[in-house]
Coordinates of C-alpha atoms in Angstrom, one line a residue:
M186 CA -15.6 30.2 4.8
S187 CA -14.7 26.9 6.6
S188 CA -15.8 23.4 6.0
I189 CA -15.1 20.1 7.8
T190 CA -13.4 17.2 6.0
A191 CA -11.0 14.4 7.0
C192 CA -7.4 13.5 6.6
P193 CA -6.9 10.9 3.7
L194 CA -3.6 9.4 4.9
D195 CA -3.0 5.8 5.8
C196 CA -2.6 6.5 9.6
Y197 CA -3.9 5.3 12.9
D198 CA -5.5 8.6 13.8
A199 CA -7.8 9.4 10.8
C200 CA -8.4 12.9 11.9
G201 CA -11.1 15.5 11.3
I202 CA -9.8 18.5 9.4
V203 CA -11.2 22.0 8.8
Y204 CA -10.5 23.6 5.5
D205 CA -10.6 27.4 6.2
N206 CA -10.0 29.9 3.4
G207 CA -7.3 27.8 1.8
K208 CA -5.7 26.6 5.0
L209 CA -5.8 23.2 6.8
K210 CA -6.7 23.4 10.4
A211 CA -7.3 20.7 13.0
F212 CA -10.8 19.8 14.1
K213 CA -11.1 20.9 17.7
D214 CA -13.5 18.2 18.8
G215 CA -12.8 14.5 19.2
H216 CA -9.4 12.9 19.4
T217 CA -7.8 15.4 17.0
K218 CA -7.8 17.9 19.9
G219 CA -7.0 20.9 17.7
F220 CA -3.7 19.9 16.3
L221 CA -2.4 18.4 13.0
C222 CA 0.4 15.9 12.7
P223 CA 3.6 17.0 10.8
H224 CA 2.4 15.3 7.6
M225 CA -0.8 17.3 7.3
N226 CA 0.9 20.5 8.6
H227 CA 3.1 20.5 5.6
Y228 CA 0.6 18.8 3.2
E229 CA 0.2 21.8 0.9
T230 CA 3.9 22.4 0.6
N231 CA 4.5 19.0 -1.1
S232 CA 5.1 19.3 -4.8
R233 CA 2.6 17.3 -6.9
I234 CA 2.4 16.1 -10.5
L235 CA 0.5 18.8 -12.4
K236 CA 0.4 17.5 -15.9
P237 CA 0.0 14.1 -17.5
L238 CA 3.2 12.8 -19.1
Y239 CA 3.8 10.3 -21.9
K240 CA 7.4 9.1 -22.4
G241 CA 8.4 12.2 -20.4
E242 CA 6.5 14.7 -22.6
E243 CA 3.5 16.7 -21.3
I244 CA 0.2 15.9 -22.8
S245 CA -3.4 16.9 -22.0
M246 CA -5.7 14.8 -19.8
D247 CA -7.9 13.8 -22.8
E248 CA -4.7 12.6 -24.6
A249 CA -3.6 10.7 -21.5
L250 CA -7.0 8.9 -21.2
L251 CA -6.9 8.0 -24.9
K252 CA -3.4 6.7 -24.5
L253 CA -4.4 4.5 -21.6
K254 CA -7.3 3.1 -23.7
E255 CA -4.8 2.4 -26.5
M256 CA -2.6 0.5 -24.2
L257 CA -5.5 -1.6 -22.9
D258 CA -6.9 -2.1 -26.5
A259 CA -3.5 -3.1 -27.9
N260 CA -3.4 -6.1 -25.6
L261 CA -6.0 -8.3 -24.1
K262 CA -7.5 -6.7 -21.0
S263 CA -6.7 -10.0 -19.3
E264 CA -3.0 -9.1 -19.8
A265 CA -3.5 -6.0 -17.6
L266 CA -2.6 -5.7 -13.9
H267 CA -4.1 -3.2 -11.5
Y268 CA -1.7 -2.6 -8.5
K269 CA -3.2 -0.4 -5.8
G270 CA -1.4 1.2 -2.9
H271 CA -2.8 2.5 0.4
G272 CA -1.3 6.0 0.7
N273 CA -4.9 7.3 0.6
F274 CA -7.4 5.5 2.8
A275 CA -10.7 6.8 1.6
L276 CA -13.4 4.3 0.6
M277 CA -13.9 5.5 -3.0
Q278 CA -10.3 4.5 -3.8
D279 CA -11.7 1.0 -4.5
V280 CA -13.8 2.1 -7.4
L281 CA -11.0 1.5 -9.9
E282 CA -10.5 -2.1 -8.6
H283 CA -14.2 -2.6 -9.4
T284 CA -13.7 -1.3 -12.9
F285 CA -10.5 -3.2 -13.7
A286 CA -11.9 -6.4 -12.2
N287 CA -15.0 -6.2 -14.4
M288 CA -12.8 -5.5 -17.4
G289 CA -11.1 -8.9 -16.8
A290 CA -7.8 -7.5 -15.4
T291 CA -5.8 -9.1 -12.7
L292 CA -5.7 -7.5 -9.2
T293 CA -3.4 -8.0 -6.2
D294 CA -3.9 -9.5 -2.7
G295 CA -1.7 -9.7 0.4
T296 CA -0.2 -6.7 2.1
L297 CA 3.0 -4.8 2.6
C298 CA 1.9 -3.7 6.1
D299 CA 0.0 -5.5 8.8
G300 CA -1.2 -8.8 7.4
A301 CA 0.9 -11.2 9.5
G302 CA -0.2 -9.6 12.7
E303 CA -3.9 -9.6 11.6
A304 CA -3.6 -13.3 10.6
G305 CA -2.4 -14.1 14.2
I306 CA -5.2 -12.0 15.7
I307 CA -7.9 -13.8 13.6
E308 CA -6.4 -17.2 14.4
G309 CA -6.7 -16.5 18.1
R310 CA -9.8 -14.3 18.4
G311 CA -11.7 -15.4 15.2
S312 CA -11.9 -11.8 14.0
N313 CA -9.9 -8.6 14.0
K314 CA -11.9 -6.0 16.1
N315 CA -9.8 -3.2 17.4
M316 CA -9.8 -1.5 20.8
P317 CA -10.9 2.1 19.9
L318 CA -9.2 5.2 21.1
S319 CA -12.1 6.0 23.4
E320 CA -11.3 2.9 25.4
I321 CA -7.6 3.5 25.6
E322 CA -8.5 6.9 27.1
K323 CA -10.2 5.0 30.0
S324 CA -7.2 2.8 30.9
D325 CA -4.8 3.2 33.9
V326 CA -1.8 1.7 32.2
V327 CA -0.8 1.9 28.5
I328 CA 1.9 -0.5 27.2
F329 CA 3.3 0.7 23.9
W330 CA 4.6 -2.6 22.4
G331 CA 6.6 -1.7 19.3
R332 CA 4.5 1.5 18.7
N333 CA 6.0 5.0 18.6
P334 CA 3.1 7.3 19.0
H335 CA 5.0 10.5 18.5
V336 CA 5.5 9.4 14.9
T337 CA 2.7 7.0 14.0
S338 CA -0.3 8.2 16.1
S339 CA 0.5 11.5 17.7
H340 CA -3.1 12.1 18.7
L341 CA -2.8 9.4 21.3
L342 CA -0.5 11.6 23.3
P343 CA -3.1 13.9 24.9
I344 CA -5.3 11.0 26.1
I345 CA -2.4 9.2 27.9
K346 CA -1.5 12.0 30.2
D347 CA -1.2 11.0 33.8
K348 CA -1.3 7.3 32.9
T349 CA 1.4 4.7 33.7
I350 CA 3.4 4.2 30.6
I351 CA 5.4 1.0 29.8
V352 CA 7.3 0.8 26.5
I353 CA 8.6 -2.5 25.0
D354 CA 10.7 -1.5 22.0
P355 CA 14.3 -2.2 20.7
V356 CA 14.6 1.6 20.2
R357 CA 14.7 4.2 22.9
T358 CA 12.0 6.2 21.3
K359 CA 10.7 9.6 22.5
I360 CA 7.9 7.9 24.4
A361 CA 10.4 5.5 25.9
K362 CA 12.5 8.3 27.3
V363 CA 9.6 9.6 29.4
A364 CA 8.0 6.2 30.2
D365 CA 7.8 4.7 33.7
L366 CA 9.5 1.6 32.3
H367 CA 11.3 0.9 29.0
I368 CA 12.2 -2.7 28.2
Q369 CA 14.7 -2.4 25.3
L370 CA 14.5 -5.9 24.1
Q371 CA 16.4 -7.6 21.2
P372 CA 14.5 -7.2 17.9
H373 CA 12.4 -10.3 17.0
S374 CA 12.1 -11.5 20.6
D375 CA 8.6 -10.2 21.4
M376 CA 7.2 -13.7 21.3
L377 CA 9.6 -15.0 23.9
L378 CA 9.0 -12.0 26.2
A379 CA 5.3 -12.3 25.9
M380 CA 5.4 -16.0 26.7
L381 CA 7.7 -15.4 29.7
M382 CA 5.5 -12.7 31.1
V383 CA 2.4 -15.0 30.9
R384 CA 4.5 -17.6 32.7
F385 CA 5.3 -15.2 35.5
F386 CA 1.8 -13.9 35.7
H387 CA 0.7 -17.5 36.3
I388 CA 3.4 -18.2 38.9
N389 CA 2.4 -15.0 40.8
G390 CA -1.3 -15.8 40.7
L391 CA -2.1 -12.7 38.5
C392 CA -4.0 -14.5 35.8
D393 CA -7.7 -13.9 35.7
E394 CA -8.8 -17.5 36.4
E395 CA -12.5 -16.8 36.2
Y396 CA -12.1 -15.2 32.7
L397 CA -9.8 -18.1 31.5
E398 CA -12.3 -20.7 32.7
K399 CA -15.0 -19.0 30.7
Y400 CA -13.2 -17.9 27.5
A401 CA -9.8 -19.7 27.4
T402 CA -10.0 -23.2 28.8
E403 CA -6.9 -24.3 27.0
F404 CA -4.7 -21.9 28.9
E405 CA -3.0 -24.6 31.0
E406 CA -1.8 -26.2 27.7
Y407 CA -0.4 -22.9 26.6
Y408 CA 1.2 -22.4 30.0
E409 CA 3.0 -25.7 29.5
L410 CA 4.3 -24.3 26.2
T411 CA 5.7 -21.2 28.0
Q412 CA 7.6 -23.6 30.3
T413 CA 9.7 -24.7 27.3
V414 CA 11.3 -21.2 27.2
R415 CA 14.4 -21.3 29.3
I416 CA 14.2 -18.3 31.7
K417 CA 17.8 -17.4 32.4
A418 CA 19.3 -18.1 28.9
T419 CA 16.4 -16.4 27.2
L420 CA 16.4 -13.2 29.3
E421 CA 20.2 -12.9 28.7
Q422 CA 19.7 -13.4 25.0
I423 CA 16.9 -10.8 24.6
G424 CA 18.3 -8.2 27.0
V425 CA 15.6 -8.3 29.6
T426 CA 15.9 -8.8 33.4
L427 CA 13.8 -10.5 36.0
G428 CA 13.5 -7.0 37.5
D429 CA 11.9 -5.7 34.3
I430 CA 9.3 -8.4 34.4
G431 CA 8.7 -7.7 38.1
Q432 CA 8.1 -4.1 37.4
V433 CA 5.6 -4.9 34.7
I434 CA 3.8 -7.2 37.2
D435 CA 3.7 -4.4 39.8
M436 CA 2.4 -1.8 37.4
V437 CA -0.4 -3.9 35.8
T438 CA -1.8 -5.6 38.9
N439 CA -5.5 -4.7 39.4
K440 CA -5.3 -2.0 36.8
K441 CA -7.1 -1.3 33.5
V442 CA -4.4 -2.1 30.9
A443 CA -4.3 -1.1 27.2
V444 CA -1.6 -2.7 25.1
V445 CA -1.0 -0.6 22.0
V446 CA 0.9 -2.7 19.4
G447 CA 2.9 -1.5 16.4
V448 CA 3.4 -3.3 13.1
G449 CA 7.1 -3.6 13.6
V450 CA 6.6 -6.6 15.9
Q451 CA 5.2 -8.7 13.0
K452 CA 7.6 -7.9 10.1
Y453 CA 8.9 -11.4 10.2
Q454 CA 8.0 -14.9 8.8
D455 CA 6.5 -15.8 12.2
G456 CA 4.7 -12.5 12.6
A457 CA 1.3 -14.1 13.1
D458 CA 2.7 -16.2 16.0
I459 CA 4.2 -13.1 17.6
M460 CA 1.0 -11.2 17.6
R461 CA -0.9 -14.3 18.8
C462 CA 1.4 -14.5 21.8
I463 CA 0.9 -10.8 22.6
D464 CA -2.8 -11.5 22.4
A465 CA -2.3 -14.4 24.8
F466 CA -0.6 -12.0 27.2
G467 CA -3.8 -9.9 27.2
V468 CA -6.0 -13.0 27.6
S469 CA -4.1 -14.2 30.6
L470 CA -4.9 -10.9 32.4
G471 CA -8.6 -11.0 31.2
L472 CA -8.1 -7.7 29.2
F473 CA -10.6 -8.5 26.4
G474 CA -14.2 -7.4 26.8
R475 CA -13.5 -5.0 29.7
E476 CA -13.8 -1.2 29.8
G477 CA -10.5 0.5 29.4
C478 CA -8.7 -2.7 28.6
G479 CA -7.6 -4.6 25.5
I480 CA -5.1 -5.0 22.7
A481 CA -5.0 -2.2 20.1
Y482 CA -3.3 -3.1 16.8
L483 CA -4.7 -2.3 13.4
G484 CA -8.4 -3.1 13.2
N485 CA -10.3 -3.9 10.1
S486 CA -11.2 -0.4 8.8
K487 CA -14.0 -1.9 6.7
E488 CA -15.5 -4.0 9.5
A489 CA -19.4 -4.0 9.4
I490 CA -19.4 -2.3 6.0
E491 CA -20.6 -4.2 2.9
S492 CA -18.7 -3.1 -0.1
P493 CA -20.7 -1.9 -3.2
F494 CA -17.8 -2.8 -5.5
H495 CA -17.5 -6.1 -7.3
T496 CA -13.9 -7.0 -7.3
K497 CA -13.9 -10.7 -7.9
A498 CA -10.8 -11.3 -10.1
K499 CA -7.7 -13.3 -10.6
R500 CA -5.1 -12.0 -8.2
V501 CA -1.3 -12.1 -7.7
S502 CA 0.6 -11.3 -4.5
K503 CA 1.3 -7.7 -3.7
V504 CA 4.6 -8.9 -2.0
N505 CA 6.3 -10.5 -5.0
T506 CA 4.2 -9.3 -7.9
P507 CA 5.3 -10.7 -11.2
F508 CA 5.0 -7.5 -13.2
D509 CA 6.8 -9.0 -16.2
E510 CA 3.9 -11.4 -16.8
F511 CA 1.6 -8.5 -17.8
K512 CA 1.6 -6.3 -20.9
T513 CA 0.1 -3.3 -19.2
V514 CA 0.5 -2.5 -15.5
F515 CA -1.7 0.2 -13.9
I516 CA -0.2 1.5 -10.6
Q517 CA -2.6 3.4 -8.4
G518 CA -1.3 5.5 -5.5
A519 CA 1.7 3.3 -4.9
N520 CA 5.4 3.3 -5.4
P521 CA 6.4 -0.3 -5.8
L522 CA 10.0 0.5 -6.8
S523 CA 10.5 1.9 -3.3
Q524 CA 7.8 0.3 -1.1
M525 CA 7.9 -3.3 -2.2
P526 CA 10.6 -5.7 -0.8
D527 CA 13.6 -6.9 -2.9
S528 CA 13.8 -3.7 -5.0
Q529 CA 16.2 -5.2 -7.6
R530 CA 13.7 -8.0 -8.4
V531 CA 10.9 -5.4 -8.7
R532 CA 13.0 -3.2 -10.9
D533 CA 14.0 -6.1 -13.2
S534 CA 10.3 -7.2 -13.4
I535 CA 8.9 -3.8 -14.2
E536 CA 11.5 -3.2 -16.9
H537 CA 10.0 -6.1 -18.9
C538 CA 6.5 -4.6 -18.9
E539 CA 5.4 -3.2 -22.3
N540 CA 3.3 -0.4 -20.7
V541 CA 3.7 1.0 -17.2
V542 CA 1.0 3.5 -16.1
Y543 CA 1.4 5.5 -12.9
F544 CA -1.7 7.2 -11.4
G545 CA -0.9 9.3 -8.3
L546 CA -0.1 12.6 -6.7
Y547 CA 3.7 12.8 -6.4
E548 CA 6.8 12.0 -8.4
N549 CA 8.7 9.0 -7.1
E550 CA 10.9 6.1 -8.3
T551 CA 7.9 4.5 -10.0
S552 CA 6.6 7.6 -11.8
E553 CA 10.1 8.1 -13.1
V554 CA 10.1 4.9 -15.1
A555 CA 6.4 5.0 -16.1
D556 CA 5.5 5.3 -19.8
L557 CA 2.3 7.1 -18.9
V558 CA 1.8 9.4 -15.8
I559 CA -1.7 10.5 -14.9
P560 CA -2.0 13.0 -12.0
A561 CA -4.7 12.4 -9.4
K562 CA -6.9 14.8 -7.5
T563 CA -6.0 15.6 -3.8
F564 CA -8.6 14.8 -1.1
L565 CA -9.6 18.5 -1.2
E566 CA -10.6 18.3 -4.9
K567 CA -13.1 15.4 -4.8
D568 CA -15.9 13.9 -2.8
D569 CA -15.1 10.8 -0.7
I570 CA -15.7 9.2 2.7
R571 CA -13.4 7.3 5.1
T572 CA -13.3 5.0 8.1
S573 CA -10.4 4.1 10.4
Y574 CA -8.6 1.1 11.8
S575 CA -8.2 2.7 15.3
H576 CA -11.6 4.2 15.9
N577 CA -15.2 3.7 14.8
S578 CA -16.0 7.1 13.1
M579 CA -17.1 7.4 9.5
M580 CA -15.9 10.7 8.2
L581 CA -17.3 12.6 5.2
M582 CA -14.7 14.1 2.8
N583 CA -16.7 16.7 0.8
K584 CA -15.0 18.5 -2.1
Q585 CA -13.4 21.8 -0.8
L586 CA -12.2 23.4 -4.0
E587 CA -12.2 23.2 -7.8
S588 CA -9.0 22.4 -9.7
D589 CA -8.1 21.7 -13.3
V590 CA -5.2 19.5 -12.1
G591 CA -5.6 15.7 -12.2
I592 CA -8.5 13.4 -12.3
S593 CA -10.4 11.6 -9.5
E594 CA -10.5 7.9 -9.0
Y595 CA -14.3 7.9 -9.8
D596 CA -14.0 10.0 -12.9
L597 CA -11.2 7.7 -14.2
A598 CA -13.2 4.6 -13.4
S599 CA -16.2 6.2 -15.1
Y600 CA -14.2 6.8 -18.3
L601 CA -13.0 3.2 -18.4
A602 CA -16.5 1.8 -17.5
Q603 CA -18.0 3.6 -20.5
A604 CA -15.1 2.5 -22.8
Y605 CA -15.4 -1.2 -21.7
D606 CA -19.1 -1.5 -20.9
V607 CA -18.7 -2.0 -17.1
E608 CA -21.7 -1.2 -14.9
L609 CA -21.0 1.7 -12.6
K610 CA -23.4 3.6 -10.4
S611 CA -23.1 7.3 -9.7
E612 CA -20.5 8.6 -7.3
T613 CA -23.4 9.9 -5.0
E614 CA -25.0 6.5 -4.9
Y615 CA -21.7 4.8 -3.7
I616 CA -21.1 7.5 -1.0
E617 CA -24.8 7.1 0.1
H618 CA -24.3 3.3 0.3
F619 CA -21.4 3.8 2.7
K620 CA -23.3 6.4 4.7
N621 CA -26.1 3.8 5.1
H622 CA -23.7 1.7 7.2
A623 CA -23.4 4.5 9.8
V624 CA -25.4 6.0 12.6
V625 CA -25.6 9.7 13.4
K626 CA -24.4 10.6 16.9
I627 CA -25.9 13.4 19.0
D628 CA -23.1 15.8 17.9
G629 CA -24.0 15.2 14.2
S630 CA -21.0 13.0 13.4
F631 CA -21.1 9.5 11.9
E632 CA -20.1 6.2 13.4
V633 CA -20.0 2.8 11.7
E634 CA -23.1 0.9 12.7
N635 CA -22.8 -2.5 14.5
R636 CA -19.3 -2.0 15.7
E637 CA -18.6 -2.8 19.4
N638 CA -17.0 0.0 21.6
I639 CA -15.8 -2.8 23.9
P640 CA -14.9 -5.7 21.5
Y641 CA -15.3 -9.3 22.6
K642 CA -17.5 -8.5 25.6
N643 CA -19.3 -11.8 25.2
G644 CA -16.3 -13.9 24.2
F645 CA -14.4 -14.4 21.0
D646 CA -15.6 -14.9 17.5
T647 CA -14.3 -18.4 17.2
D648 CA -16.5 -21.5 16.8
D649 CA -16.8 -22.0 20.6
G650 CA -16.3 -18.4 21.7
E651 CA -12.9 -19.2 23.2
F652 CA -9.5 -17.9 22.5
L653 CA -7.2 -20.3 20.5
F654 CA -3.7 -20.3 21.9
L655 CA -0.5 -21.0 19.9
E656 CA 0.5 -24.7 20.2
E657 CA 4.1 -24.6 18.9
Y658 CA 6.8 -22.1 18.0
D659 CA 10.2 -21.8 16.5
V660 CA 13.0 -19.4 17.2
R661 CA 15.7 -18.4 14.7
Q662 CA 19.2 -17.8 16.0
N663 CA 21.1 -14.8 14.7
A664 CA 24.7 -15.2 13.3
E665 CA 27.2 -13.3 15.4
D666 CA 28.4 -11.1 12.6
E667 CA 24.9 -10.1 11.5
L668 CA 22.8 -7.2 12.7
Y669 CA 19.1 -6.8 13.1
L670 CA 17.5 -4.4 10.6
I671 CA 14.5 -2.4 11.8
T672 CA 12.6 -0.3 9.4
P673 CA 10.1 2.0 11.2
K674 CA 8.2 4.9 9.8
A675 CA 10.1 8.2 9.8
P676 CA 8.9 11.4 11.6
T677 CA 9.0 13.3 8.4
S678 CA 7.7 10.9 5.8
L679 CA 4.8 8.4 5.3
N680 CA 5.9 5.3 3.4
S681 CA 7.7 7.0 0.4
Q682 CA 5.8 10.3 0.6
F683 CA 7.0 13.6 1.9
N684 CA 10.5 14.3 3.3
R685 CA 12.4 11.0 3.1
Q686 CA 15.4 10.0 5.2
E687 CA 18.9 9.3 3.7
Y688 CA 20.8 7.7 6.5
V689 CA 21.5 4.4 8.3
Y690 CA 21.3 4.8 12.1
L691 CA 23.5 2.8 14.5
N692 CA 25.2 3.3 17.9
S693 CA 28.8 4.2 18.5
S694 CA 29.9 0.7 19.5
H695 CA 30.7 -0.1 15.9
G696 CA 33.5 2.4 15.6
I697 CA 31.7 4.3 12.9
K698 CA 31.9 8.1 12.7
E699 CA 29.0 10.5 11.9
A700 CA 28.4 10.8 8.2
E701 CA 30.8 8.0 7.2
K702 CA 29.7 6.2 4.1
L703 CA 28.6 2.6 4.7
E704 CA 27.6 -0.3 2.5
V705 CA 24.8 -2.1 4.2
S706 CA 24.3 -5.6 2.7
S707 CA 22.0 -8.6 3.1
V708 CA 21.5 -11.8 1.1
N709 CA 19.2 -9.8 -1.2
G710 CA 21.3 -6.8 -2.0
T711 CA 23.1 -3.7 -0.8
V712 CA 22.6 0.0 -0.3
I713 CA 25.1 2.8 0.4
L714 CA 24.1 5.3 3.0
R715 CA 25.7 7.9 5.3
A716 CA 25.8 7.0 9.0
K717 CA 24.0 8.7 11.8
I718 CA 25.1 7.8 15.3
S719 CA 22.4 7.2 17.8
E720 CA 22.8 5.9 21.3
D721 CA 19.0 5.1 21.3
L722 CA 19.8 1.9 19.5
R723 CA 21.1 -1.4 20.7
D724 CA 24.5 -2.7 19.7
D725 CA 23.0 -5.5 17.6
T726 CA 20.6 -3.2 15.6
L727 CA 20.6 -1.0 12.5
L728 CA 17.8 1.3 11.8
I729 CA 16.8 2.5 8.3
Y730 CA 13.5 4.3 8.0
S731 CA 11.1 2.6 5.7
G732 CA 10.9 5.4 3.1
T733 CA 14.7 5.7 2.6
R734 CA 15.8 5.2 -1.0
G735 CA 17.4 1.8 -1.4
V736 CA 16.4 0.3 1.9
N737 CA 14.4 -2.4 0.2
N738 CA 17.4 -3.6 -1.7
L739 CA 18.0 -5.4 1.6
T740 CA 14.7 -7.0 2.1
T741 CA 13.3 -10.4 1.0
S742 CA 10.2 -10.9 -1.2
K743 CA 9.3 -14.0 0.8
H744 CA 5.9 -14.0 2.6
S745 CA 5.0 -14.4 6.2
L746 CA 4.0 -18.0 7.1
D747 CA 0.5 -16.7 7.7
G748 CA -1.3 -13.6 6.3
K749 CA 0.5 -13.3 2.9
C750 CA 2.4 -10.3 4.3
A751 CA 5.8 -8.7 3.5
I752 CA 8.5 -9.5 6.1
F753 CA 10.7 -6.4 5.8
Q754 CA 12.8 -7.2 8.9
E755 CA 13.4 -10.9 8.3
N756 CA 16.9 -10.4 6.7
R757 CA 19.9 -9.7 8.9
V758 CA 22.5 -7.3 7.6
K759 CA 26.2 -6.5 7.7
I760 CA 28.0 -3.1 7.3
L761 CA 31.3 -2.2 5.6
K762 CA 33.0 1.2 5.6
I763 CA 33.7 2.4 2.0
D764 CA 35.2 5.8 2.6

């Protein structure tokens, strides 16, 4: 017997899945197109935590729940911290935040992912409404700006066949190798390139003057700002030619253009400004509010959905969380010892916690140091519902099988709610609440109500309906002996889940041999990794995949200037052979 559910992973695609007699298969309709990504293809082969553990010893679930209550009772609940990850993107994940907030615990805010870029989008547009996949499918030209669809959104690939493809990326990715044009720019130079292209659009009369007059009357002031970028020196610095810009102009003129942007472009202190300049690139061509045109980043997956959960609470930053200020730390679906920046600071801080509780599916660096480990249910073993930050579907995730392993988020929240007199509705009531924010389509599927298929059709969501351009910018110069660090997602892992990489990638210009042991260092710390030689990288760049053990020894726990976001690529690095 088969039944339809949805992938739970934190991913652009948010795919429909068929569970058929114990096997996962792709939903044939919609953007999933009948195939699963590598993560879901191997989902059932990943080892999971099967039994609760206390101090390394197996205990029963009842004992684990009592132990959790003892930890919370021993200290004031106000001395507890709830730290939630986003490895699972279903909406019922937030029920534990509701419970902990109403118990008086502290929660987190900020983001380790996309917050700087979203802040820039909101500053310019007034809101973060994403260009859905259905509109990308209608475009003539797709610009992948720092996005590697073969890894992060493979279900885009079938809908971009026969389109003109432009790739702007420091890495010669798989999509770059088959693109009509690849601009392999210097890392952290996207803002300069975006400003220069707007300048050349204006010089060549390609800007949509009617659109600008209606929705971006301050464009001339922004154009003057672009004139402060020195053309020849900047192009030489960032590794771009006038010919590259000329080709972009030829390819986008009088075409429907979709710009698909990855999070890597905004992993810097000025990440908001970078995204705002890429948006300005789209505004200059009049891409917003038109069919088959727009800028696709990460939309707000909860747009137009009123949360039923009450999560008003004291909060600390998810980027530099002071774990040592709390007696009990409850970690849900996250691996801060790997995923957070500045791993040594995180390690030192967590070591000073009296009680560390890990609630999740898989063993990792954080579960290894936890005092109490509580296994979770998989998405097949519970009821849930999810939305997406790249399309407007709302997808039901009905329970597919019974299992004695683990406990669901709702059942754990229910246990704590009863213990601490927190008001909690039934699981069915919460799921029905979310469903009430959806409309049923002709094919029986759900779509979030009141979302626009073509966002910003009637202008932007700013006070006057106009786009707000960047007014000033700053550019950091790189020291000659330092290399750029880029930390993309790996083909075989998602954050710190699944098959994680163990290498540092660099090209042959450094005189390093394959598999040589290297010490990679930054102002924050070091990591020792084996080398992999790749001519797909620039001479000034090192690549370490984001799930690699130790990579965040190198990263800073400072925030982006806007958006309270981690800035994983801000630090420059050096290498030293140690063999």
